[in-house]
């Protein structure tokens, strides 16, 4: 950023201001959550709403200090892995249904539709799977693997980078970047599958909780922070994004990624504030079975 002209300085200042506003909006949202939201949901809501401001902050640091890109990417990876997918699976479908016990009671006679994207959307003949504790555990494991392995792979990338054996811009078959990126892509697809299964199961029941816009926000964060960066990186490597001295094509691609992420996460932070500020009534209890109703009548 040392050779910026007046327009560049103005752009950097605007993007930095956006990052600051996003963090202030998040802090204000945390205050609101502590005042208005039950304690059982506070921490999860804070984690979810922190996704966009954290990614905006790491992108802003990477924009001002280009040499820190590997470390800011690692921070964003930990954030989007541990705080993006886990609350998406736990909070949205299960927590909004009142917890795992109530979730199982609501769907005790139901079946998960596994013929959904991104893995099996074309396999319509696949039978449904009964909703039990075991199937819920498998869905959780399918999501947890991404939260565990992606930060590990990013840490491995930093270790190789410090040793001179890794470059994020070297996408040749001899380089480690292409293999690590492909492995992360496979893990992402596997993690998205159980989330899609769960979303298909609860979207009608949780329509009053605005499940669709919440789910869409998380998908936008994932796509913008992962797929968009990969596409821009490939375009830069193919010189489709031209160099502009003193910046090479790769450096311009990195700057474009960081600047776009700041603007996008700023907008998502504002939209998240609107979505989560609305108050909704809790779901009613699941219908009791005849035995439960008789026991309740006999109870003193």
PDB file of N, CA, C and O in Angstrom, residues 90 93-109 131-133 136 140 198 205 283-289 292:
ATOM      1  N   UNK A  90     -26.289 -26.805  14.352  1.00  0.00           N
ATOM      2  CA  UNK A  90     -26.844 -26.904  15.698  1.00  0.00           C
ATOM      3  C   UNK A  90     -27.972 -25.905  15.940  1.00  0.00           C
ATOM      4  O   UNK A  90     -29.048 -26.270  16.395  1.00  0.00           O
ATOM      5  N   UNK A  93     -31.459 -25.662  12.770  1.00  0.00           N
ATOM      6  CA  UNK A  93     -32.478 -26.699  12.791  1.00  0.00           C
ATOM      7  C   UNK A  93     -32.830 -27.207  14.187  1.00  0.00           C
ATOM      8  O   UNK A  93     -34.008 -27.357  14.508  1.00  0.00           O
ATOM      9  N   UNK A  94     -31.816 -27.481  15.010  1.00  0.00           N
ATOM     10  CA  UNK A  94     -32.053 -28.178  16.269  1.00  0.00           C
ATOM     11  C   UNK A  94     -32.400 -27.214  17.395  1.00  0.00           C
ATOM     12  O   UNK A  94     -33.381 -27.403  18.107  1.00  0.00           O
ATOM     13  N   UNK A  95     -31.601 -26.162  17.545  1.00  0.00           N
ATOM     14  CA  UNK A  95     -31.851 -25.222  18.634  1.00  0.00           C
ATOM     15  C   UNK A  95     -33.176 -24.510  18.464  1.00  0.00           C
ATOM     16  O   UNK A  95     -33.899 -24.282  19.431  1.00  0.00           O
ATOM     17  N   UNK A  96     -33.524 -24.160  17.226  1.00  0.00           N
ATOM     18  CA  UNK A  96     -34.790 -23.486  16.982  1.00  0.00           C
ATOM     19  C   UNK A  96     -35.982 -24.400  17.221  1.00  0.00           C
ATOM     20  O   UNK A  96     -37.099 -23.938  17.440  1.00  0.00           O
ATOM     21  N   UNK A  97     -35.748 -25.718  17.182  1.00  0.00           N
ATOM     22  CA  UNK A  97     -36.826 -26.672  17.487  1.00  0.00           C
ATOM     23  C   UNK A  97     -36.919 -26.974  18.978  1.00  0.00           C
ATOM     24  O   UNK A  97     -37.741 -27.792  19.394  1.00  0.00           O
ATOM     25  N   UNK A  98     -36.081 -26.334  19.785  1.00  0.00           N
ATOM     26  CA  UNK A  98     -36.145 -26.531  21.224  1.00  0.00           C
ATOM     27  C   UNK A  98     -35.099 -27.469  21.776  1.00  0.00           C
ATOM     28  O   UNK A  98     -35.185 -27.865  22.943  1.00  0.00           O
ATOM     29  N   UNK A  99     -34.111 -27.850  20.969  1.00  0.00           N
ATOM     30  CA  UNK A  99     -33.090 -28.775  21.428  1.00  0.00           C
ATOM     31  C   UNK A  99     -33.246 -30.143  20.790  1.00  0.00           C
ATOM     32  O   UNK A  99     -34.233 -30.427  20.101  1.00  0.00           O
ATOM     33  N   UNK A 100     -32.273 -31.005  21.040  1.00  0.00           N
ATOM     34  CA  UNK A 100     -32.272 -32.306  20.373  1.00  0.00           C
ATOM     35  C   UNK A 100     -33.440 -33.181  20.789  1.00  0.00           C
ATOM     36  O   UNK A 100     -34.032 -33.870  19.957  1.00  0.00           O
ATOM     37  N   UNK A 101     -33.801 -33.163  22.078  1.00  0.00           N
ATOM     38  CA  UNK A 101     -34.908 -34.017  22.530  1.00  0.00           C
ATOM     39  C   UNK A 101     -36.214 -33.639  21.854  1.00  0.00           C
ATOM     40  O   UNK A 101     -36.947 -34.503  21.357  1.00  0.00           O
ATOM     41  N   UNK A 102     -36.521 -32.340  21.835  1.00  0.00           N
ATOM     42  CA  UNK A 102     -37.759 -31.903  21.196  1.00  0.00           C
ATOM     43  C   UNK A 102     -37.689 -32.116  19.683  1.00  0.00           C
ATOM     44  O   UNK A 102     -38.713 -32.415  19.052  1.00  0.00           O
ATOM     45  N   UNK A 103     -36.512 -31.952  19.104  1.00  0.00           N
ATOM     46  CA  UNK A 103     -36.363 -32.200  17.670  1.00  0.00           C
ATOM     47  C   UNK A 103     -36.720 -33.646  17.354  1.00  0.00           C
ATOM     48  O   UNK A 103     -37.462 -33.927  16.399  1.00  0.00           O
ATOM     49  N   UNK A 104     -36.203 -34.595  18.138  1.00  0.00           N
ATOM     50  CA  UNK A 104     -36.482 -36.005  17.897  1.00  0.00           C
ATOM     51  C   UNK A 104     -37.950 -36.323  18.147  1.00  0.00           C
ATOM     52  O   UNK A 104     -38.540 -37.162  17.456  1.00  0.00           O
ATOM     53  N   UNK A 105     -38.568 -35.660  19.118  1.00  0.00           N
ATOM     54  CA  UNK A 105     -39.989 -35.898  19.369  1.00  0.00           C
ATOM     55  C   UNK A 105     -40.860 -35.378  18.227  1.00  0.00           C
ATOM     56  O   UNK A 105     -41.850 -36.003  17.863  1.00  0.00           O
ATOM     57  N   UNK A 106     -40.457 -34.253  17.657  1.00  0.00           N
ATOM     58  CA  UNK A 106     -41.240 -33.690  16.552  1.00  0.00           C
ATOM     59  C   UNK A 106     -41.164 -34.572  15.304  1.00  0.00           C
ATOM     60  O   UNK A 106     -42.132 -34.685  14.551  1.00  0.00           O
ATOM     61  N   UNK A 107     -40.014 -35.174  15.077  1.00  0.00           N
ATOM     62  CA  UNK A 107     -39.800 -35.937  13.843  1.00  0.00           C
ATOM     63  C   UNK A 107     -39.552 -37.412  14.119  1.00  0.00           C
ATOM     64  O   UNK A 107     -38.872 -38.077  13.324  1.00  0.00           O
ATOM     65  N   UNK A 108     -40.098 -37.938  15.213  1.00  0.00           N
ATOM     66  CA  UNK A 108     -39.793 -39.316  15.589  1.00  0.00           C
ATOM     67  C   UNK A 108     -40.280 -40.326  14.560  1.00  0.00           C
ATOM     68  O   UNK A 108     -39.721 -41.424  14.458  1.00  0.00           O
ATOM     69  N   UNK A 109     -41.307 -40.009  13.797  1.00  0.00           N
ATOM     70  CA  UNK A 109     -41.812 -40.931  12.779  1.00  0.00           C
ATOM     71  C   UNK A 109     -41.407 -40.497  11.370  1.00  0.00           C
ATOM     72  O   UNK A 109     -41.897 -41.055  10.385  1.00  0.00           O
ATOM     73  N   UNK A 131     -35.140 -40.833  11.288  1.00  0.00           N
ATOM     74  CA  UNK A 131     -34.580 -39.792  12.141  1.00  0.00           C
ATOM     75  C   UNK A 131     -34.403 -40.351  13.545  1.00  0.00           C
ATOM     76  O   UNK A 131     -35.379 -40.573  14.274  1.00  0.00           O
ATOM     77  N   UNK A 132     -33.175 -40.609  13.923  1.00  0.00           N
ATOM     78  CA  UNK A 132     -32.835 -41.143  15.237  1.00  0.00           C
ATOM     79  C   UNK A 132     -31.625 -40.393  15.773  1.00  0.00           C
ATOM     80  O   UNK A 132     -31.034 -39.563  15.079  1.00  0.00           O
ATOM     81  N   UNK A 133     -31.243 -40.693  16.994  1.00  0.00           N
ATOM     82  CA  UNK A 133     -30.036 -40.093  17.563  1.00  0.00           C
ATOM     83  C   UNK A 133     -28.798 -40.458  16.750  1.00  0.00           C
ATOM     84  O   UNK A 133     -27.883 -39.654  16.581  1.00  0.00           O
ATOM     85  N   UNK A 136     -28.642 -38.402  13.550  1.00  0.00           N
ATOM     86  CA  UNK A 136     -28.245 -37.047  13.906  1.00  0.00           C
ATOM     87  C   UNK A 136     -26.745 -36.974  14.179  1.00  0.00           C
ATOM     88  O   UNK A 136     -26.077 -36.006  13.799  1.00  0.00           O
ATOM     89  N   UNK A 140     -23.921 -34.702  12.260  1.00  0.00           N
ATOM     90  CA  UNK A 140     -22.988 -33.825  12.969  1.00  0.00           C
ATOM     91  C   UNK A 140     -21.547 -34.125  12.588  1.00  0.00           C
ATOM     92  O   UNK A 140     -20.752 -33.215  12.352  1.00  0.00           O
ATOM     93  N   UNK A 198     -30.627 -31.470   6.584  1.00  0.00           N
ATOM     94  CA  UNK A 198     -31.322 -30.912   7.735  1.00  0.00           C
ATOM     95  C   UNK A 198     -32.238 -29.761   7.328  1.00  0.00           C
ATOM     96  O   UNK A 198     -33.368 -29.638   7.814  1.00  0.00           O
ATOM     97  N   UNK A 205     -41.380 -26.215   8.927  1.00  0.00           N
ATOM     98  CA  UNK A 205     -41.688 -26.014  10.345  1.00  0.00           C
ATOM     99  C   UNK A 205     -41.133 -24.679  10.839  1.00  0.00           C
ATOM    100  O   UNK A 205     -41.786 -23.967  11.612  1.00  0.00           O
ATOM    101  N   UNK A 283     -41.728 -22.065  19.081  1.00  0.00           N
ATOM    102  CA  UNK A 283     -42.587 -23.119  18.569  1.00  0.00           C
ATOM    103  C   UNK A 283     -43.362 -23.763  19.707  1.00  0.00           C
ATOM    104  O   UNK A 283     -42.862 -23.896  20.829  1.00  0.00           O
ATOM    105  N   UNK A 284     -44.567 -24.183  19.398  1.00  0.00           N
ATOM    106  CA  UNK A 284     -45.342 -24.898  20.401  1.00  0.00           C
ATOM    107  C   UNK A 284     -44.748 -26.254  20.682  1.00  0.00           C
ATOM    108  O   UNK A 284     -43.988 -26.787  19.872  1.00  0.00           O
ATOM    109  N   UNK A 285     -45.072 -26.844  21.836  1.00  0.00           N
ATOM    110  CA  UNK A 285     -44.514 -28.170  22.149  1.00  0.00           C
ATOM    111  C   UNK A 285     -45.018 -29.217  21.171  1.00  0.00           C
ATOM    112  O   UNK A 285     -46.100 -29.062  20.595  1.00  0.00           O
ATOM    113  N   UNK A 286     -44.251 -30.268  20.955  1.00  0.00           N
ATOM    114  CA  UNK A 286     -44.719 -31.343  20.076  1.00  0.00           C
ATOM    115  C   UNK A 286     -45.991 -31.970  20.615  1.00  0.00           C
ATOM    116  O   UNK A 286     -46.233 -31.972  21.830  1.00  0.00           O
ATOM    117  N   UNK A 287     -46.790 -32.475  19.709  1.00  0.00           N
ATOM    118  CA  UNK A 287     -48.016 -33.131  20.137  1.00  0.00           C
ATOM    119  C   UNK A 287     -47.667 -34.342  20.975  1.00  0.00           C
ATOM    120  O   UNK A 287     -46.840 -35.161  20.608  1.00  0.00           O
ATOM    121  N   UNK A 288     -48.331 -34.465  22.131  1.00  0.00           N
ATOM    122  CA  UNK A 288     -48.057 -35.587  23.025  1.00  0.00           C
ATOM    123  C   UNK A 288     -48.779 -36.821  22.556  1.00  0.00           C
ATOM    124  O   UNK A 288     -49.820 -36.765  21.900  1.00  0.00           O
ATOM    125  N   UNK A 289     -48.216 -37.946  22.874  1.00  0.00           N
ATOM    126  CA  UNK A 289     -48.843 -39.213  22.532  1.00  0.00           C
ATOM    127  C   UNK A 289     -49.976 -39.476  23.501  1.00  0.00           C
ATOM    128  O   UNK A 289     -50.087 -38.858  24.558  1.00  0.00           O
ATOM    129  N   UNK A 292     -48.781 -40.152  26.978  1.00  0.00           N
ATOM    130  CA  UNK A 292     -48.315 -38.967  27.685  1.00  0.00           C
ATOM    131  C   UNK A 292     -49.478 -38.132  28.169  1.00  0.00           C
ATOM    132  O   UNK A 292     -49.468 -37.593  29.268  1.00  0.00           O
TER     133      UNK A 292
END
